[in-house]
JSON list of C-alpha atoms in Angstrom, two decimals:
[
{"chain": "U", "resi": 56, "resn": "LYS", "atom": "CA", "xyz": [9.72, -12.24, 9.28]},
{"chain": "U", "resi": 57, "resn": "GLN", "atom": "CA", "xyz": [8.37, -8.74, 9.75]},
{"chain": "U", "resi": 58, "resn": "GLU", "atom": "CA", "xyz": [4.81, -8.55, 11.06]},
{"chain": "U", "resi": 59, "resn": "VAL", "atom": "CA", "xyz": [2.77, -5.39, 11.50]},
{"chain": "U", "resi": 60, "resn": "THR", "atom": "CA", "xyz": [-0.19, -5.24, 13.87]},
{"chain": "U", "resi": 61, "resn": "GLN", "atom": "CA", "xyz": [-2.89, -2.62, 14.18]},
{"chain": "U", "resi": 62, "resn": "ILE", "atom": "CA", "xyz": [-5.35, -2.89, 17.06]},
{"chain": "U", "resi": 63, "resn": "PRO", "atom": "CA", "xyz": [-8.27, -2.39, 17.29]},
{"chain": "U", "resi": 64, "resn": "ALA", "atom": "CA", "xyz": [-9.57, -3.29, 13.83]},
{"chain": "U", "resi": 65, "resn": "ALA", "atom": "CA", "xyz": [-12.35, -0.71, 14.10]},
{"chain": "U", "resi": 66, "resn": "LEU", "atom": "CA", "xyz": [-12.96, 2.44, 16.09]},
{"chain": "U", "resi": 67, "resn": "SER", "atom": "CA", "xyz": [-15.98, 4.74, 16.41]},
{"chain": "U", "resi": 68, "resn": "VAL", "atom": "CA", "xyz": [-15.66, 8.18, 18.03]},
{"chain": "U", "resi": 69, "resn": "PRO", "atom": "CA", "xyz": [-17.77, 11.35, 18.23]},
{"chain": "U", "resi": 70, "resn": "GLU", "atom": "CA", "xyz": [-16.75, 14.35, 16.20]},
{"chain": "U", "resi": 71, "resn": "GLY", "atom": "CA", "xyz": [-14.19, 16.61, 17.84]},
{"chain": "U", "resi": 72, "resn": "GLU", "atom": "CA", "xyz": [-12.28, 13.95, 19.75]},
{"chain": "U", "resi": 73, "resn": "ASN", "atom": "CA", "xyz": [-8.52, 13.75, 19.61]},
{"chain": "U", "resi": 74, "resn": "LEU", "atom": "CA", "xyz": [-7.56, 10.19, 18.88]},
{"chain": "U", "resi": 75, "resn": "VAL", "atom": "CA", "xyz": [-4.57, 7.91, 18.63]},
{"chain": "U", "resi": 76, "resn": "LEU", "atom": "CA", "xyz": [-4.16, 5.00, 16.23]},
{"chain": "U", "resi": 77, "resn": "ASN", "atom": "CA", "xyz": [-1.54, 2.43, 17.14]},
{"chain": "U", "resi": 78, "resn": "CYS", "atom": "CA", "xyz": [0.81, 0.36, 15.00]},
{"chain": "U", "resi": 79, "resn": "SER", "atom": "CA", "xyz": [3.37, -2.19, 16.17]},
{"chain": "U", "resi": 80, "resn": "PHE", "atom": "CA", "xyz": [6.02, -4.11, 14.23]},
{"chain": "U", "resi": 81, "resn": "THR", "atom": "CA", "xyz": [8.19, -7.05, 15.18]},
{"chain": "U", "resi": 82, "resn": "ASP", "atom": "CA", "xyz": [11.54, -6.23, 13.52]},
{"chain": "U", "resi": 83, "resn": "SER", "atom": "CA", "xyz": [13.03, -2.87, 14.46]},
{"chain": "U", "resi": 84, "resn": "ALA", "atom": "CA", "xyz": [15.46, -2.91, 11.51]},
{"chain": "U", "resi": 85, "resn": "ILE", "atom": "CA", "xyz": [13.32, -0.65, 9.33]},
{"chain": "U", "resi": 86, "resn": "TYR", "atom": "CA", "xyz": [14.25, 2.14, 6.92]},
{"chain": "U", "resi": 87, "resn": "ASN", "atom": "CA", "xyz": [10.97, 3.99, 7.20]},
{"chain": "U", "resi": 88, "resn": "LEU", "atom": "CA", "xyz": [7.32, 3.77, 8.21]},
{"chain": "U", "resi": 89, "resn": "GLN", "atom": "CA", "xyz": [4.37, 5.15, 6.25]},
{"chain": "U", "resi": 90, "resn": "TRP", "atom": "CA", "xyz": [0.82, 5.89, 7.31]},
{"chain": "U", "resi": 91, "resn": "PHE", "atom": "CA", "xyz": [-1.86, 5.66, 4.62]},
{"chain": "U", "resi": 92, "resn": "ARG", "atom": "CA", "xyz": [-5.53, 6.44, 4.36]},
{"chain": "U", "resi": 93, "resn": "GLN", "atom": "CA", "xyz": [-7.90, 4.31, 2.27]},
{"chain": "U", "resi": 94, "resn": "ASP", "atom": "CA", "xyz": [-11.49, 5.22, 1.47]},
{"chain": "U", "resi": 95, "resn": "PRO", "atom": "CA", "xyz": [-13.86, 2.36, 0.49]},
{"chain": "U", "resi": 96, "resn": "GLY", "atom": "CA", "xyz": [-13.10, 1.04, -2.99]},
{"chain": "U", "resi": 97, "resn": "LYS", "atom": "CA", "xyz": [-10.22, 3.49, -3.49]},
{"chain": "U", "resi": 98, "resn": "GLY", "atom": "CA", "xyz": [-6.47, 3.41, -3.60]},
{"chain": "U", "resi": 99, "resn": "LEU", "atom": "CA", "xyz": [-4.12, 4.37, -0.77]},
{"chain": "U", "resi": 100, "resn": "THR", "atom": "CA", "xyz": [-3.28, 7.99, 0.00]},
{"chain": "U", "resi": 101, "resn": "SER", "atom": "CA", "xyz": [0.04, 8.55, 1.70]},
{"chain": "U", "resi": 102, "resn": "LEU", "atom": "CA", "xyz": [-0.38, 10.64, 4.86]},
{"chain": "U", "resi": 103, "resn": "LEU", "atom": "CA", "xyz": [3.01, 10.70, 6.52]},
{"chain": "U", "resi": 104, "resn": "LEU", "atom": "CA", "xyz": [6.43, 9.11, 6.02]},
{"chain": "U", "resi": 105, "resn": "ILE", "atom": "CA", "xyz": [8.80, 8.79, 8.98]},
{"chain": "U", "resi": 106, "resn": "GLN", "atom": "CA", "xyz": [12.40, 7.86, 8.32]},
{"chain": "U", "resi": 107, "resn": "SER", "atom": "CA", "xyz": [14.11, 5.50, 10.76]},
{"chain": "U", "resi": 108, "resn": "SER", "atom": "CA", "xyz": [16.24, 8.34, 12.11]},
{"chain": "U", "resi": 109, "resn": "GLN", "atom": "CA", "xyz": [13.22, 10.54, 12.85]},
{"chain": "U", "resi": 110, "resn": "ARG", "atom": "CA", "xyz": [10.94, 10.57, 15.89]},
{"chain": "U", "resi": 111, "resn": "GLU", "atom": "CA", "xyz": [7.88, 12.24, 14.43]},
{"chain": "U", "resi": 112, "resn": "GLN", "atom": "CA", "xyz": [6.29, 13.95, 11.44]},
{"chain": "U", "resi": 113, "resn": "THR", "atom": "CA", "xyz": [3.41, 16.39, 11.28]},
{"chain": "U", "resi": 114, "resn": "SER", "atom": "CA", "xyz": [0.96, 17.38, 8.57]},
{"chain": "U", "resi": 115, "resn": "GLY", "atom": "CA", "xyz": [-1.96, 19.60, 9.49]},
{"chain": "U", "resi": 116, "resn": "ARG", "atom": "CA", "xyz": [-4.07, 17.85, 12.15]},
{"chain": "U", "resi": 117, "resn": "LEU", "atom": "CA", "xyz": [-2.01, 14.66, 11.83]},
{"chain": "U", "resi": 118, "resn": "ASN", "atom": "CA", "xyz": [1.07, 13.76, 13.84]},
{"chain": "U", "resi": 119, "resn": "ALA", "atom": "CA", "xyz": [2.88, 10.47, 13.58]},
{"chain": "U", "resi": 120, "resn": "SER", "atom": "CA", "xyz": [5.54, 9.28, 16.01]},
{"chain": "U", "resi": 121, "resn": "LEU", "atom": "CA", "xyz": [8.02, 6.45, 15.74]},
{"chain": "U", "resi": 122, "resn": "ASP", "atom": "CA", "xyz": [9.77, 4.51, 18.49]},
{"chain": "U", "resi": 123, "resn": "LYS", "atom": "CA", "xyz": [11.91, 2.12, 16.49]},
{"chain": "U", "resi": 124, "resn": "SER", "atom": "CA", "xyz": [13.49, 0.38, 19.47]},
{"chain": "U", "resi": 125, "resn": "SER", "atom": "CA", "xyz": [10.13, -0.65, 20.89]},
{"chain": "U", "resi": 126, "resn": "GLY", "atom": "CA", "xyz": [8.60, -1.35, 17.47]},
{"chain": "U", "resi": 127, "resn": "ARG", "atom": "CA", "xyz": [5.77, 1.16, 17.78]},
{"chain": "U", "resi": 128, "resn": "SER", "atom": "CA", "xyz": [4.24, 4.04, 15.90]},
{"chain": "U", "resi": 129, "resn": "THR", "atom": "CA", "xyz": [1.21, 6.15, 16.65]},
{"chain": "U", "resi": 130, "resn": "LEU", "atom": "CA", "xyz": [-0.91, 8.38, 14.42]},
{"chain": "U", "resi": 131, "resn": "TYR", "atom": "CA", "xyz": [-2.49, 11.22, 16.32]},
{"chain": "U", "resi": 132, "resn": "ILE", "atom": "CA", "xyz": [-5.53, 12.92, 14.76]},
{"chain": "U", "resi": 133, "resn": "ALA", "atom": "CA", "xyz": [-6.55, 16.19, 16.37]},
{"chain": "U", "resi": 134, "resn": "ALA", "atom": "CA", "xyz": [-10.14, 17.42, 16.48]},
{"chain": "U", "resi": 135, "resn": "SER", "atom": "CA", "xyz": [-11.56, 14.54, 14.43]},
{"chain": "U", "resi": 136, "resn": "GLN", "atom": "CA", "xyz": [-14.16, 15.25, 11.73]},
{"chain": "U", "resi": 137, "resn": "PRO", "atom": "CA", "xyz": [-16.65, 13.02, 9.89]},
{"chain": "U", "resi": 138, "resn": "GLY", "atom": "CA", "xyz": [-14.47, 13.44, 6.80]},
{"chain": "U", "resi": 139, "resn": "ASP", "atom": "CA", "xyz": [-11.70, 11.58, 8.64]},
{"chain": "U", "resi": 140, "resn": "SER", "atom": "CA", "xyz": [-13.77, 8.38, 8.45]},
{"chain": "U", "resi": 141, "resn": "ALA", "atom": "CA", "xyz": [-11.68, 5.86, 6.50]},
{"chain": "U", "resi": 142, "resn": "THR", "atom": "CA", "xyz": [-9.32, 2.94, 7.00]},
{"chain": "U", "resi": 143, "resn": "TYR", "atom": "CA", "xyz": [-5.85, 3.87, 8.20]},
{"chain": "U", "resi": 144, "resn": "LEU", "atom": "CA", "xyz": [-2.97, 1.56, 7.38]},
{"chain": "U", "resi": 145, "resn": "CYS", "atom": "CA", "xyz": [0.60, 1.61, 8.56]},
{"chain": "U", "resi": 146, "resn": "ALA", "atom": "CA", "xyz": [3.42, -0.03, 6.66]},
{"chain": "U", "resi": 147, "resn": "VAL", "atom": "CA", "xyz": [7.12, -0.52, 7.30]},
{"chain": "U", "resi": 148, "resn": "PHE", "atom": "CA", "xyz": [9.93, -0.76, 4.77]},
{"chain": "U", "resi": 149, "resn": "THR", "atom": "CA", "xyz": [12.80, -3.05, 5.70]},
{"chain": "U", "resi": 150, "resn": "GLY", "atom": "CA", "xyz": [14.56, -3.19, 2.33]},
{"chain": "U", "resi": 151, "resn": "ALA", "atom": "CA", "xyz": [13.98, -6.95, 1.98]},
{"chain": "U", "resi": 152, "resn": "ASN", "atom": "CA", "xyz": [12.45, -7.50, -1.48]},
{"chain": "U", "resi": 153, "resn": "SER", "atom": "CA", "xyz": [11.93, -3.74, -1.63]},
{"chain": "U", "resi": 154, "resn": "LYS", "atom": "CA", "xyz": [8.47, -4.18, -0.18]},
{"chain": "U", "resi": 155, "resn": "LEU", "atom": "CA", "xyz": [6.30, -2.47, 2.33]},
{"chain": "U", "resi": 156, "resn": "THR", "atom": "CA", "xyz": [4.86, -4.79, 4.99]},
{"chain": "U", "resi": 157, "resn": "PHE", "atom": "CA", "xyz": [1.35, -3.66, 5.85]},
{"chain": "U", "resi": 158, "resn": "GLY", "atom": "CA", "xyz": [-0.88, -3.97, 8.86]},
{"chain": "U", "resi": 159, "resn": "LYS", "atom": "CA", "xyz": [-4.51, -4.87, 8.27]},
{"chain": "U", "resi": 160, "resn": "GLY", "atom": "CA", "xyz": [-5.68, -1.37, 9.05]},
{"chain": "U", "resi": 161, "resn": "ILE", "atom": "CA", "xyz": [-7.96, 0.39, 11.50]},
{"chain": "U", "resi": 162, "resn": "THR", "atom": "CA", "xyz": [-11.39, 1.40, 10.19]},
{"chain": "U", "resi": 163, "resn": "LEU", "atom": "CA", "xyz": [-12.28, 4.72, 11.77]},
{"chain": "U", "resi": 164, "resn": "SER", "atom": "CA", "xyz": [-15.81, 6.11, 11.95]},
{"chain": "U", "resi": 165, "resn": "VAL", "atom": "CA", "xyz": [-16.26, 9.68, 13.21]},
{"chain": "U", "resi": 166, "resn": "ARG", "atom": "CA", "xyz": [-19.89, 10.31, 14.21]},
{"chain": "U", "resi": 167, "resn": "PRO", "atom": "CA", "xyz": [-21.35, 13.81, 13.65]},
{"chain": "Y", "resi": 791, "resn": "ASP", "atom": "CA", "xyz": [-0.77, 16.77, -12.95]},
{"chain": "Y", "resi": 792, "resn": "GLY", "atom": "CA", "xyz": [1.50, 13.97, -11.77]},
{"chain": "Y", "resi": 793, "resn": "GLY", "atom": "CA", "xyz": [0.21, 10.65, -10.56]},
{"chain": "Y", "resi": 794, "resn": "ILE", "atom": "CA", "xyz": [-0.46, 7.00, -11.13]},
{"chain": "Y", "resi": 795, "resn": "THR", "atom": "CA", "xyz": [-3.28, 5.74, -13.29]},
{"chain": "Y", "resi": 796, "resn": "GLN", "atom": "CA", "xyz": [-4.69, 2.23, -13.37]},
{"chain": "Y", "resi": 797, "resn": "SER", "atom": "CA", "xyz": [-7.14, 0.81, -15.86]},
{"chain": "Y", "resi": 798, "resn": "PRO", "atom": "CA", "xyz": [-9.69, -0.53, -16.01]},
{"chain": "Y", "resi": 799, "resn": "LYS", "atom": "CA", "xyz": [-11.35, 0.31, -12.70]},
{"chain": "Y", "resi": 800, "resn": "TYR", "atom": "CA", "xyz": [-13.42, -2.89, -12.82]},
{"chain": "Y", "resi": 801, "resn": "LEU", "atom": "CA", "xyz": [-12.55, -6.06, -14.70]},
{"chain": "Y", "resi": 802, "resn": "PHE", "atom": "CA", "xyz": [-14.45, -9.30, -15.08]},
{"chain": "Y", "resi": 803, "resn": "ARG", "atom": "CA", "xyz": [-12.74, -12.48, -16.12]},
{"chain": "Y", "resi": 804, "resn": "LYS", "atom": "CA", "xyz": [-14.06, -15.85, -17.09]},
{"chain": "Y", "resi": 805, "resn": "GLU", "atom": "CA", "xyz": [-12.41, -19.02, -15.82]},
{"chain": "Y", "resi": 806, "resn": "GLY", "atom": "CA", "xyz": [-9.35, -19.90, -17.93]},
{"chain": "Y", "resi": 807, "resn": "GLN", "atom": "CA", "xyz": [-8.77, -16.42, -19.35]},
{"chain": "Y", "resi": 808, "resn": "ASN", "atom": "CA", "xyz": [-5.68, -14.28, -19.00]},
{"chain": "Y", "resi": 809, "resn": "VAL", "atom": "CA", "xyz": [-6.26, -10.59, -18.30]},
{"chain": "Y", "resi": 810, "resn": "THR", "atom": "CA", "xyz": [-3.88, -7.64, -18.18]},
{"chain": "Y", "resi": 811, "resn": "LEU", "atom": "CA", "xyz": [-4.11, -4.73, -15.76]},
{"chain": "Y", "resi": 812, "resn": "SER", "atom": "CA", "xyz": [-2.56, -1.45, -16.78]},
{"chain": "Y", "resi": 813, "resn": "CYS", "atom": "CA", "xyz": [-0.45, 0.83, -14.56]},
{"chain": "Y", "resi": 814, "resn": "GLU", "atom": "CA", "xyz": [1.08, 4.09, -15.80]},
{"chain": "Y", "resi": 815, "resn": "GLN", "atom": "CA", "xyz": [2.95, 6.79, -13.84]},
{"chain": "Y", "resi": 816, "resn": "ASN", "atom": "CA", "xyz": [4.21, 10.22, -14.84]},
{"chain": "Y", "resi": 817, "resn": "LEU", "atom": "CA", "xyz": [6.15, 10.86, -11.64]},
{"chain": "Y", "resi": 818, "resn": "ASN", "atom": "CA", "xyz": [9.47, 9.86, -13.23]},
{"chain": "Y", "resi": 819, "resn": "HIS", "atom": "CA", "xyz": [9.85, 7.17, -10.59]},
{"chain": "Y", "resi": 820, "resn": "ASP", "atom": "CA", "xyz": [12.32, 4.35, -11.14]},
{"chain": "Y", "resi": 821, "resn": "ALA", "atom": "CA", "xyz": [10.59, 1.73, -8.96]},
{"chain": "Y", "resi": 822, "resn": "MET", "atom": "CA", "xyz": [7.12, 0.29, -9.49]},
{"chain": "Y", "resi": 823, "resn": "TYR", "atom": "CA", "xyz": [5.16, -2.32, -7.54]},
{"chain": "Y", "resi": 824, "resn": "TRP", "atom": "CA", "xyz": [2.03, -4.47, -7.73]},
{"chain": "Y", "resi": 825, "resn": "TYR", "atom": "CA", "xyz": [0.11, -5.36, -4.57]},
{"chain": "Y", "resi": 826, "resn": "ARG", "atom": "CA", "xyz": [-2.96, -7.45, -4.02]},
{"chain": "Y", "resi": 827, "resn": "GLN", "atom": "CA", "xyz": [-5.56, -6.59, -1.34]},
{"chain": "Y", "resi": 828, "resn": "ASP", "atom": "CA", "xyz": [-8.07, -9.10, 0.01]},
{"chain": "Y", "resi": 829, "resn": "PRO", "atom": "CA", "xyz": [-10.74, -8.41, 2.66]},
{"chain": "Y", "resi": 830, "resn": "GLY", "atom": "CA", "xyz": [-9.36, -8.86, 6.17]},
{"chain": "Y", "resi": 831, "resn": "GLN", "atom": "CA", "xyz": [-5.77, -9.13, 4.96]},
{"chain": "Y", "resi": 832, "resn": "GLY", "atom": "CA", "xyz": [-3.00, -6.66, 4.57]},
{"chain": "Y", "resi": 833, "resn": "LEU", "atom": "CA", "xyz": [-1.65, -5.77, 1.16]},
{"chain": "Y", "resi": 834, "resn": "ARG", "atom": "CA", "xyz": [0.69, -8.38, -0.29]},
{"chain": "Y", "resi": 835, "resn": "LEU", "atom": "CA", "xyz": [3.44, -7.76, -2.84]},
{"chain": "Y", "resi": 836, "resn": "ILE", "atom": "CA", "xyz": [3.13, -9.57, -6.17]},
{"chain": "Y", "resi": 837, "resn": "TYR", "atom": "CA", "xyz": [6.01, -8.18, -8.26]},
{"chain": "Y", "resi": 838, "resn": "TYR", "atom": "CA", "xyz": [8.28, -5.16, -8.18]},
{"chain": "Y", "resi": 839, "resn": "SER", "atom": "CA", "xyz": [10.65, -3.47, -10.59]},
{"chain": "Y", "resi": 840, "resn": "GLN", "atom": "CA", "xyz": [13.46, -1.10, -9.68]},
{"chain": "Y", "resi": 841, "resn": "ILE", "atom": "CA", "xyz": [14.58, -0.34, -13.22]},
{"chain": "Y", "resi": 842, "resn": "VAL", "atom": "CA", "xyz": [13.45, -0.78, -16.81]},
{"chain": "Y", "resi": 843, "resn": "ASN", "atom": "CA", "xyz": [13.76, -4.32, -18.17]},
{"chain": "Y", "resi": 844, "resn": "ASP", "atom": "CA", "xyz": [14.22, -5.79, -14.72]},
{"chain": "Y", "resi": 845, "resn": "PHE", "atom": "CA", "xyz": [11.67, -7.09, -12.21]},
{"chain": "Y", "resi": 846, "resn": "GLN", "atom": "CA", "xyz": [11.57, -9.38, -9.19]},
{"chain": "Y", "resi": 847, "resn": "LYS", "atom": "CA", "xyz": [9.00, -11.70, -7.63]},
{"chain": "Y", "resi": 848, "resn": "GLY", "atom": "CA", "xyz": [7.30, -10.65, -4.45]},
{"chain": "Y", "resi": 849, "resn": "ASP", "atom": "CA", "xyz": [5.59, -12.85, -1.89]},
{"chain": "Y", "resi": 850, "resn": "ILE", "atom": "CA", "xyz": [2.74, -14.13, -4.07]},
{"chain": "Y", "resi": 851, "resn": "ALA", "atom": "CA", "xyz": [3.98, -14.12, -7.69]},
{"chain": "Y", "resi": 852, "resn": "GLU", "atom": "CA", "xyz": [2.58, -17.51, -8.71]},
{"chain": "Y", "resi": 853, "resn": "GLY", "atom": "CA", "xyz": [-0.02, -17.14, -11.46]},
{"chain": "Y", "resi": 854, "resn": "TYR", "atom": "CA", "xyz": [1.05, -13.60, -12.36]},
{"chain": "Y", "resi": 855, "resn": "SER", "atom": "CA", "xyz": [3.45, -12.09, -14.88]},
{"chain": "Y", "resi": 856, "resn": "VAL", "atom": "CA", "xyz": [4.76, -8.57, -15.53]},
{"chain": "Y", "resi": 857, "resn": "SER", "atom": "CA", "xyz": [6.87, -6.60, -17.97]},
{"chain": "Y", "resi": 858, "resn": "ARG", "atom": "CA", "xyz": [8.79, -3.33, -17.65]},
{"chain": "Y", "resi": 859, "resn": "GLU", "atom": "CA", "xyz": [9.63, -2.13, -21.16]},
{"chain": "Y", "resi": 860, "resn": "LYS", "atom": "CA", "xyz": [9.15, 1.54, -20.35]},
{"chain": "Y", "resi": 861, "resn": "LYS", "atom": "CA", "xyz": [9.92, 3.52, -17.21]},
{"chain": "Y", "resi": 862, "resn": "GLU", "atom": "CA", "xyz": [6.38, 4.80, -16.91]},
{"chain": "Y", "resi": 863, "resn": "SER", "atom": "CA", "xyz": [4.53, 1.51, -17.46]},
{"chain": "Y", "resi": 864, "resn": "PHE", "atom": "CA", "xyz": [4.31, -1.73, -15.45]},
{"chain": "Y", "resi": 865, "resn": "PRO", "atom": "CA", "xyz": [1.44, -3.95, -16.67]},
{"chain": "Y", "resi": 866, "resn": "LEU", "atom": "CA", "xyz": [0.34, -7.01, -14.68]},
{"chain": "Y", "resi": 867, "resn": "THR", "atom": "CA", "xyz": [-1.08, -10.13, -16.34]},
{"chain": "Y", "resi": 868, "resn": "VAL", "atom": "CA", "xyz": [-3.25, -12.41, -14.25]},
{"chain": "Y", "resi": 869, "resn": "THR", "atom": "CA", "xyz": [-2.99, -15.82, -15.86]},
{"chain": "Y", "resi": 870, "resn": "SER", "atom": "CA", "xyz": [-5.34, -18.79, -15.73]},
{"chain": "Y", "resi": 871, "resn": "ALA", "atom": "CA", "xyz": [-2.84, -20.43, -13.37]},
{"chain": "Y", "resi": 872, "resn": "GLN", "atom": "CA", "xyz": [-3.82, -18.00, -10.59]},
{"chain": "Y", "resi": 873, "resn": "LYS", "atom": "CA", "xyz": [-6.25, -20.06, -8.51]},
{"chain": "Y", "resi": 874, "resn": "ASN", "atom": "CA", "xyz": [-8.05, -17.28, -6.71]},
{"chain": "Y", "resi": 875, "resn": "PRO", "atom": "CA", "xyz": [-7.66, -14.04, -8.69]},
{"chain": "Y", "resi": 876, "resn": "THR", "atom": "CA", "xyz": [-10.69, -12.16, -7.38]},
{"chain": "Y", "resi": 877, "resn": "ALA", "atom": "CA", "xyz": [-9.18, -9.23, -5.45]},
{"chain": "Y", "resi": 878, "resn": "PHE", "atom": "CA", "xyz": [-8.38, -5.53, -5.48]},
{"chain": "Y", "resi": 879, "resn": "TYR", "atom": "CA", "xyz": [-5.08, -4.83, -7.27]},
{"chain": "Y", "resi": 880, "resn": "LEU", "atom": "CA", "xyz": [-3.00, -1.78, -6.44]},
{"chain": "Y", "resi": 881, "resn": "CYS", "atom": "CA", "xyz": [-0.03, -0.38, -8.34]},
{"chain": "Y", "resi": 882, "resn": "ALA", "atom": "CA", "xyz": [2.53, 1.85, -6.63]},
{"chain": "Y", "resi": 883, "resn": "SER", "atom": "CA", "xyz": [5.71, 3.71, -7.51]},
{"chain": "Y", "resi": 884, "resn": "SER", "atom": "CA", "xyz": [8.60, 5.40, -5.76]},
{"chain": "Y", "resi": 885, "resn": "GLN", "atom": "CA", "xyz": [12.03, 6.80, -6.34]},
{"chain": "Y", "resi": 886, "resn": "ALA", "atom": "CA", "xyz": [14.66, 4.09, -6.12]},
{"chain": "Y", "resi": 887, "resn": "GLY", "atom": "CA", "xyz": [16.30, 3.58, -2.75]},
{"chain": "Y", "resi": 888, "resn": "TYR", "atom": "CA", "xyz": [15.31, 2.65, 0.75]},
{"chain": "Y", "resi": 889, "resn": "TYR", "atom": "CA", "xyz": [14.16, 6.01, 2.05]},
{"chain": "Y", "resi": 890, "resn": "ASN", "atom": "CA", "xyz": [11.51, 6.95, -0.43]},
{"chain": "Y", "resi": 891, "resn": "GLU", "atom": "CA", "xyz": [7.78, 7.27, -0.15]},
{"chain": "Y", "resi": 892, "resn": "GLN", "atom": "CA", "xyz": [5.55, 4.93, -2.14]},
{"chain": "Y", "resi": 893, "resn": "PHE", "atom": "CA", "xyz": [2.57, 6.40, -3.98]},
{"chain": "Y", "resi": 894, "resn": "PHE", "atom": "CA", "xyz": [-0.42, 4.35, -5.00]},
{"chain": "Y", "resi": 895, "resn": "GLY", "atom": "CA", "xyz": [-2.85, 4.33, -7.90]},
{"chain": "Y", "resi": 896, "resn": "PRO", "atom": "CA", "xyz": [-6.66, 4.08, -7.59]},
{"chain": "Y", "resi": 897, "resn": "GLY", "atom": "CA", "xyz": [-6.76, 0.30, -8.01]},
{"chain": "Y", "resi": 898, "resn": "THR", "atom": "CA", "xyz": [-8.44, -2.27, -10.26]},
{"chain": "Y", "resi": 899, "resn": "ARG", "atom": "CA", "xyz": [-11.08, -4.62, -8.90]},
{"chain": "Y", "resi": 900, "resn": "LEU", "atom": "CA", "xyz": [-10.91, -7.98, -10.65]},
{"chain": "Y", "resi": 901, "resn": "THR", "atom": "CA", "xyz": [-13.79, -10.43, -10.39]},
{"chain": "Y", "resi": 902, "resn": "VAL", "atom": "CA", "xyz": [-13.79, -13.96, -11.75]},
{"chain": "Y", "resi": 903, "resn": "LEU", "atom": "CA", "xyz": [-17.16, -15.04, -13.08]}
]
């Protein structure tokens, strides 16, 4: 059974820091991995999708890497801003039941 | 403007009532999904549909029902058999296949009174 872990559950950093959010998964047989952002009381916004054959994806200040063999992904946020404060979730797609398996998320607070 | 809409945003249900949550997409996606989100837990899949007139149970389908009569619509009914329905419900869609990105709607918060 696929399990996705995100540690720590919460993170507080000062504005301007470069930071790394970690995600680990137990079954390396994945098709893709997605990183999402969720603001309080809102739906999920897709940030980056990495296919199993890819090593990384970039969008603006965000860079996500994937090491499928070790079951790890990282989301790198450059020059963090207060507007980056949100919960960040990673999810893996294994094809079983066509579902994404989600981690519980990391709640990020960027202090001005 | 393409996207996924969910209605209502907030829904209150009395014990013993069935309620239906709406999900509509204009992205021309074949696959649609319903997830449930509870505090401190990851999202869990309730039902999914990869094509019109076909749908499959997810991990926590008991007490829920769905229909897929149109490509753009995938309503979820929360029945009185669902023991603990208070949660945040999220609808998603994607192109069919294993390599496609899932997009989510804004969610419906259901509260049982």
